[in-house]
């Protein structure tokens, strides 16, 4: 009973440390912690999920898919069970991914100069799961849209994939009513608002 209690505590510590390093973009440290977690508890499905996500974020999608096969084998041998629906959904998501996150960002005719501190702040805030919405404020014409597009371009071309499902630009200049916001977003993203949210064919 004591051993089981310590295992549970160690799992909690590993999980918290991995999440902390991931939020700070310290992916190699997070991978090392996940590897140690799996050595301690190879049947821990959440650790396999973290490993797969971290591999995908660091450009090793093929290795992430191989890890799913390892997860299935270990769960079958150790516990006699199949992966949960959450793990299955994750691997299906990874299989649909391309090597680089998709995007629809418009090309810019001129190079971007300056605003390094603002770009760094945006890069720090956007991947944080506590930041659900980030708004750039300022008078018209000072370059808010250009700054947002540059930040998005840097995310797309980063050596690590912070947004595995892609980065998209949704122009709202022609939207005349707040009621049409969802429609405008759905038109750009590969989803339909009719019935269940299903990928467009």
mmCIF file of C-alpha atoms in Angstrom:
data_model
loop_
_atom_site.group_PDB
_atom_site.id
_atom_site.type_symbol
_atom_site.label_atom_id
_atom_site.label_comp_id
_atom_site.label_asym_id
_atom_site.label_seq_id
_atom_site.Cartn_x
_atom_site.Cartn_y
_atom_site.Cartn_z
ATOM 1 C CA UNK A 1 0.000 0.000 0.000
ATOM 2 C CA UNK A 2 2.854 2.395 0.806
ATOM 3 C CA UNK A 3 4.574 1.564 -2.467
ATOM 4 C CA UNK A 4 1.377 2.252 -4.393
ATOM 5 C CA UNK A 5 0.969 5.552 -2.554
ATOM 6 C CA UNK A 6 4.484 6.641 -3.488
ATOM 7 C CA UNK A 7 3.900 5.630 -7.106
ATOM 8 C CA UNK A 8 0.823 7.846 -7.226
ATOM 9 C CA UNK A 9 2.722 10.767 -5.719
ATOM 10 C CA UNK A 10 5.584 10.333 -8.183
ATOM 11 C CA UNK A 11 3.115 10.258 -11.072
ATOM 12 C CA UNK A 12 1.611 13.531 -9.885
ATOM 13 C CA UNK A 13 5.060 15.126 -9.569
ATOM 14 C CA UNK A 14 6.127 13.977 -13.039
ATOM 15 C CA UNK A 15 2.866 15.214 -14.563
ATOM 16 C CA UNK A 16 3.178 18.668 -12.987
ATOM 17 C CA UNK A 17 6.831 19.046 -13.957
ATOM 18 C CA UNK A 18 6.161 17.966 -17.545
ATOM 19 C CA UNK A 19 3.293 20.444 -17.896
ATOM 20 C CA UNK A 20 5.447 23.228 -16.416
ATOM 21 C CA UNK A 21 8.345 22.583 -18.808
ATOM 22 C CA UNK A 22 5.945 22.296 -21.746
ATOM 23 C CA UNK A 23 4.337 25.664 -20.960
ATOM 24 C CA UNK A 24 7.838 27.186 -20.822
ATOM 25 C CA UNK A 25 8.703 25.604 -24.207
ATOM 26 C CA UNK A 26 11.383 23.480 -22.565
ATOM 27 C CA UNK A 27 10.447 20.433 -24.599
ATOM 28 C CA UNK A 28 13.660 18.455 -24.255
ATOM 29 C CA UNK A 29 13.450 18.682 -20.454
ATOM 30 C CA UNK A 30 9.811 17.634 -20.646
ATOM 31 C CA UNK A 31 10.748 14.674 -22.859
ATOM 32 C CA UNK A 32 13.424 13.542 -20.406
ATOM 33 C CA UNK A 33 10.958 13.685 -17.507
ATOM 34 C CA UNK A 34 8.401 11.744 -19.538
ATOM 35 C CA UNK A 35 10.991 9.083 -20.356
ATOM 36 C CA UNK A 36 11.770 8.689 -16.653
ATOM 37 C CA UNK A 37 8.053 8.526 -15.854
ATOM 38 C CA UNK A 38 7.602 5.702 -18.375
ATOM 39 C CA UNK A 39 10.578 3.850 -16.916
ATOM 40 C CA UNK A 40 8.888 3.999 -13.530
ATOM 41 C CA UNK A 41 5.382 3.229 -14.785
ATOM 42 C CA UNK A 42 5.417 1.859 -18.348
ATOM 43 C CA UNK A 43 1.675 1.164 -18.098
ATOM 44 C CA UNK A 44 0.867 4.848 -17.364
ATOM 45 C CA UNK A 45 -1.197 5.822 -20.388
ATOM 46 C CA UNK A 46 -1.087 9.543 -19.648
ATOM 47 C CA UNK A 47 2.704 9.415 -19.832
ATOM 48 C CA UNK A 48 2.469 7.820 -23.282
ATOM 49 C CA UNK A 49 0.108 10.602 -24.353
ATOM 50 C CA UNK A 50 2.539 13.261 -23.140
ATOM 51 C CA UNK A 51 5.431 11.520 -24.918
ATOM 52 C CA UNK A 52 3.500 11.396 -28.195
ATOM 53 C CA UNK A 53 2.517 15.068 -27.986
ATOM 54 C CA UNK A 54 6.044 16.196 -27.148
ATOM 55 C CA UNK A 55 7.533 14.190 -29.996
ATOM 56 C CA UNK A 56 5.019 15.709 -32.410
ATOM 57 C CA UNK A 57 5.703 19.221 -31.141
ATOM 58 C CA UNK A 58 9.433 18.769 -31.745
ATOM 59 C CA UNK A 59 8.974 17.572 -35.311
ATOM 60 C CA UNK A 60 9.111 13.817 -34.656
ATOM 61 C CA UNK A 61 5.606 12.830 -35.717
ATOM 62 C CA UNK A 62 6.689 9.406 -37.032
ATOM 63 C CA UNK A 63 8.267 8.588 -33.669
ATOM 64 C CA UNK A 64 5.059 9.713 -31.962
ATOM 65 C CA UNK A 65 3.042 7.260 -34.058
ATOM 66 C CA UNK A 66 5.491 4.464 -33.216
ATOM 67 C CA UNK A 67 5.015 5.327 -29.539
ATOM 68 C CA UNK A 68 1.303 4.594 -29.895
ATOM 69 C CA UNK A 69 2.130 1.035 -30.965
ATOM 70 C CA UNK A 70 4.390 0.749 -27.910
ATOM 71 C CA UNK A 71 1.587 2.035 -25.723
ATOM 72 C CA UNK A 72 -0.868 -0.533 -27.096
ATOM 73 C CA UNK A 73 1.588 -3.380 -26.569
ATOM 74 C CA UNK A 74 2.457 -2.374 -22.995
ATOM 75 C CA UNK A 75 -1.169 -1.898 -21.981
ATOM 76 C CA UNK A 76 -2.079 -5.286 -23.422
ATOM 77 C CA UNK A 77 0.827 -7.057 -21.716
ATOM 78 C CA UNK A 78 0.624 -5.296 -18.342
ATOM 79 C CA UNK A 79 -3.086 -4.677 -17.897
ATOM 80 C CA UNK A 80 -4.858 -6.622 -20.620
ATOM 81 C CA UNK A 81 -6.613 -3.512 -21.940
ATOM 82 C CA UNK A 82 -6.709 -1.370 -25.073
ATOM 83 C CA UNK A 83 -5.809 2.350 -25.127
ATOM 84 C CA UNK A 84 -8.583 4.695 -24.062
ATOM 85 C CA UNK A 85 -10.649 6.717 -26.507
ATOM 86 C CA UNK A 86 -8.571 9.792 -25.596
ATOM 87 C CA UNK A 87 -5.330 8.130 -26.683
ATOM 88 C CA UNK A 88 -6.948 6.776 -29.845
ATOM 89 C CA UNK A 89 -8.264 10.253 -30.712
ATOM 90 C CA UNK A 90 -4.783 11.675 -30.171
ATOM 91 C CA UNK A 91 -3.114 9.221 -32.533
ATOM 92 C CA UNK A 92 -5.788 9.821 -35.183
ATOM 93 C CA UNK A 93 -5.121 13.545 -34.851
ATOM 94 C CA UNK A 94 -1.392 12.945 -35.308
ATOM 95 C CA UNK A 95 -2.001 10.764 -38.363
ATOM 96 C CA UNK A 96 -3.994 13.559 -40.035
ATOM 97 C CA UNK A 97 -1.246 16.074 -39.402
ATOM 98 C CA UNK A 98 1.298 17.150 -41.952
ATOM 99 C CA UNK A 99 4.955 17.503 -41.038
ATOM 100 C CA UNK A 100 4.420 21.234 -40.565
ATOM 101 C CA UNK A 101 1.267 22.853 -39.116
ATOM 102 C CA UNK A 102 -1.114 24.088 -41.844
ATOM 103 C CA UNK A 103 -1.777 27.804 -42.234
ATOM 104 C CA UNK A 104 -3.390 30.339 -44.547
ATOM 105 C CA UNK A 105 -1.268 33.335 -43.589
ATOM 106 C CA UNK A 106 -0.995 35.911 -46.388
ATOM 107 C CA UNK A 107 2.445 36.736 -47.714
ATOM 108 C CA UNK A 108 3.739 40.140 -46.695
ATOM 109 C CA UNK A 109 5.286 42.428 -49.342
ATOM 110 C CA UNK A 110 7.802 44.045 -46.981
ATOM 111 C CA UNK A 111 10.053 42.736 -44.201
ATOM 112 C CA UNK A 112 8.982 43.239 -40.604
ATOM 113 C CA UNK A 113 11.216 45.555 -38.580
ATOM 114 C CA UNK A 114 11.238 46.168 -34.837
ATOM 115 C CA UNK A 115 8.633 45.287 -32.213
ATOM 116 C CA UNK A 116 10.900 42.575 -30.760
ATOM 117 C CA UNK A 117 9.580 43.008 -27.220
ATOM 118 C CA UNK A 118 5.949 42.821 -28.377
ATOM 119 C CA UNK A 119 6.662 39.718 -30.453
ATOM 120 C CA UNK A 120 8.387 38.047 -27.513
ATOM 121 C CA UNK A 121 5.440 38.847 -25.258
ATOM 122 C CA UNK A 122 2.940 37.426 -27.756
ATOM 123 C CA UNK A 123 5.027 34.264 -28.161
ATOM 124 C CA UNK A 124 5.054 33.892 -24.389
ATOM 125 C CA UNK A 125 1.309 34.398 -23.940
ATOM 126 C CA UNK A 126 -0.254 32.491 -26.846
ATOM 127 C CA UNK A 127 0.859 28.936 -25.959
ATOM 128 C CA UNK A 128 -0.274 29.385 -22.348
ATOM 129 C CA UNK A 129 -3.554 27.451 -21.911
ATOM 130 C CA UNK A 130 -4.706 30.130 -19.447
ATOM 131 C CA UNK A 131 -4.592 32.703 -22.280
ATOM 132 C CA UNK A 132 -7.821 31.962 -24.166
ATOM 133 C CA UNK A 133 -7.906 35.300 -25.990
ATOM 134 C CA UNK A 134 -5.191 37.855 -26.727
ATOM 135 C CA UNK A 135 -6.216 41.311 -27.941
ATOM 136 C CA UNK A 136 -3.843 43.888 -29.442
ATOM 137 C CA UNK A 137 -5.010 47.425 -28.667
ATOM 138 C CA UNK A 138 -3.996 50.744 -30.193
ATOM 139 C CA UNK A 139 -5.070 53.507 -32.579
ATOM 140 C CA UNK A 140 -5.888 52.606 -36.142
ATOM 141 C CA UNK A 141 -2.980 52.372 -38.545
ATOM 142 C CA UNK A 142 -0.156 51.688 -36.066
ATOM 143 C CA UNK A 143 0.374 48.126 -37.311
ATOM 144 C CA UNK A 144 -1.640 45.847 -34.999
ATOM 145 C CA UNK A 145 -2.641 43.485 -37.800
ATOM 146 C CA UNK A 146 0.891 43.406 -39.186
ATOM 147 C CA UNK A 147 2.243 42.589 -35.728
ATOM 148 C CA UNK A 148 -0.297 39.784 -35.290
ATOM 149 C CA UNK A 149 0.555 38.309 -38.692
ATOM 150 C CA UNK A 150 4.288 38.442 -37.965
ATOM 151 C CA UNK A 151 3.745 36.660 -34.648
ATOM 152 C CA UNK A 152 1.691 34.013 -36.454
ATOM 153 C CA UNK A 153 4.387 33.575 -39.117
ATOM 154 C CA UNK A 154 7.008 33.029 -36.423
ATOM 155 C CA UNK A 155 4.814 30.391 -34.782
ATOM 156 C CA UNK A 156 4.346 28.574 -38.087
ATOM 157 C CA UNK A 157 8.056 28.544 -38.902
ATOM 158 C CA UNK A 158 9.263 27.807 -35.376
ATOM 159 C CA UNK A 159 11.417 24.656 -35.000
ATOM 160 C CA UNK A 160 8.837 23.423 -32.479
ATOM 161 C CA UNK A 161 5.124 23.122 -33.242
ATOM 162 C CA UNK A 162 3.219 24.927 -30.516
ATOM 163 C CA UNK A 163 -0.071 24.605 -32.399
ATOM 164 C CA UNK A 164 -0.273 21.169 -33.984
ATOM 165 C CA UNK A 165 -3.599 21.846 -35.742
ATOM 166 C CA UNK A 166 -2.323 24.933 -37.511
ATOM 167 C CA UNK A 167 -2.438 28.728 -37.437
ATOM 168 C CA UNK A 168 -5.120 30.599 -39.377
ATOM 169 C CA UNK A 169 -5.854 34.202 -40.334
ATOM 170 C CA UNK A 170 -9.538 35.171 -40.247
ATOM 171 C CA UNK A 171 -10.187 38.603 -41.827
ATOM 172 C CA UNK A 172 -13.070 40.361 -40.079
ATOM 173 C CA UNK A 173 -13.069 43.737 -41.847
ATOM 174 C CA UNK A 174 -16.144 42.798 -43.885
ATOM 175 C CA UNK A 175 -18.079 41.322 -40.942
ATOM 176 C CA UNK A 176 -20.922 43.722 -40.161
ATOM 177 C CA UNK A 177 -22.448 41.969 -37.140
ATOM 178 C CA UNK A 178 -21.166 40.096 -34.122
ATOM 179 C CA UNK A 179 -23.664 37.371 -35.007
ATOM 180 C CA UNK A 180 -21.618 36.625 -38.124
ATOM 181 C CA UNK A 181 -18.311 36.118 -36.316
ATOM 182 C CA UNK A 182 -18.742 32.363 -35.919
ATOM 183 C CA UNK A 183 -19.676 32.013 -39.587
ATOM 184 C CA UNK A 184 -16.623 33.989 -40.682
ATOM 185 C CA UNK A 185 -14.342 31.836 -38.546
ATOM 186 C CA UNK A 186 -15.949 28.605 -39.767
ATOM 187 C CA UNK A 187 -15.457 29.699 -43.379
ATOM 188 C CA UNK A 188 -11.700 29.865 -42.834
ATOM 189 C CA UNK A 189 -11.302 26.848 -40.577
ATOM 190 C CA UNK A 190 -12.033 23.341 -41.935
ATOM 191 C CA UNK A 191 -15.289 22.987 -39.993
ATOM 192 C CA UNK A 192 -19.014 23.261 -40.627
ATOM 193 C CA UNK A 193 -21.496 24.918 -38.269
ATOM 194 C CA UNK A 194 -24.351 22.769 -39.516
ATOM 195 C CA UNK A 195 -25.046 19.758 -37.309
ATOM 196 C CA UNK A 196 -22.002 18.346 -35.543
ATOM 197 C CA UNK A 197 -18.699 20.073 -36.128
ATOM 198 C CA UNK A 198 -17.294 17.837 -38.824
ATOM 199 C CA UNK A 199 -14.324 18.435 -41.101
ATOM 200 C CA UNK A 200 -15.305 19.711 -44.518
ATOM 201 C CA UNK A 201 -14.761 17.311 -47.408
#
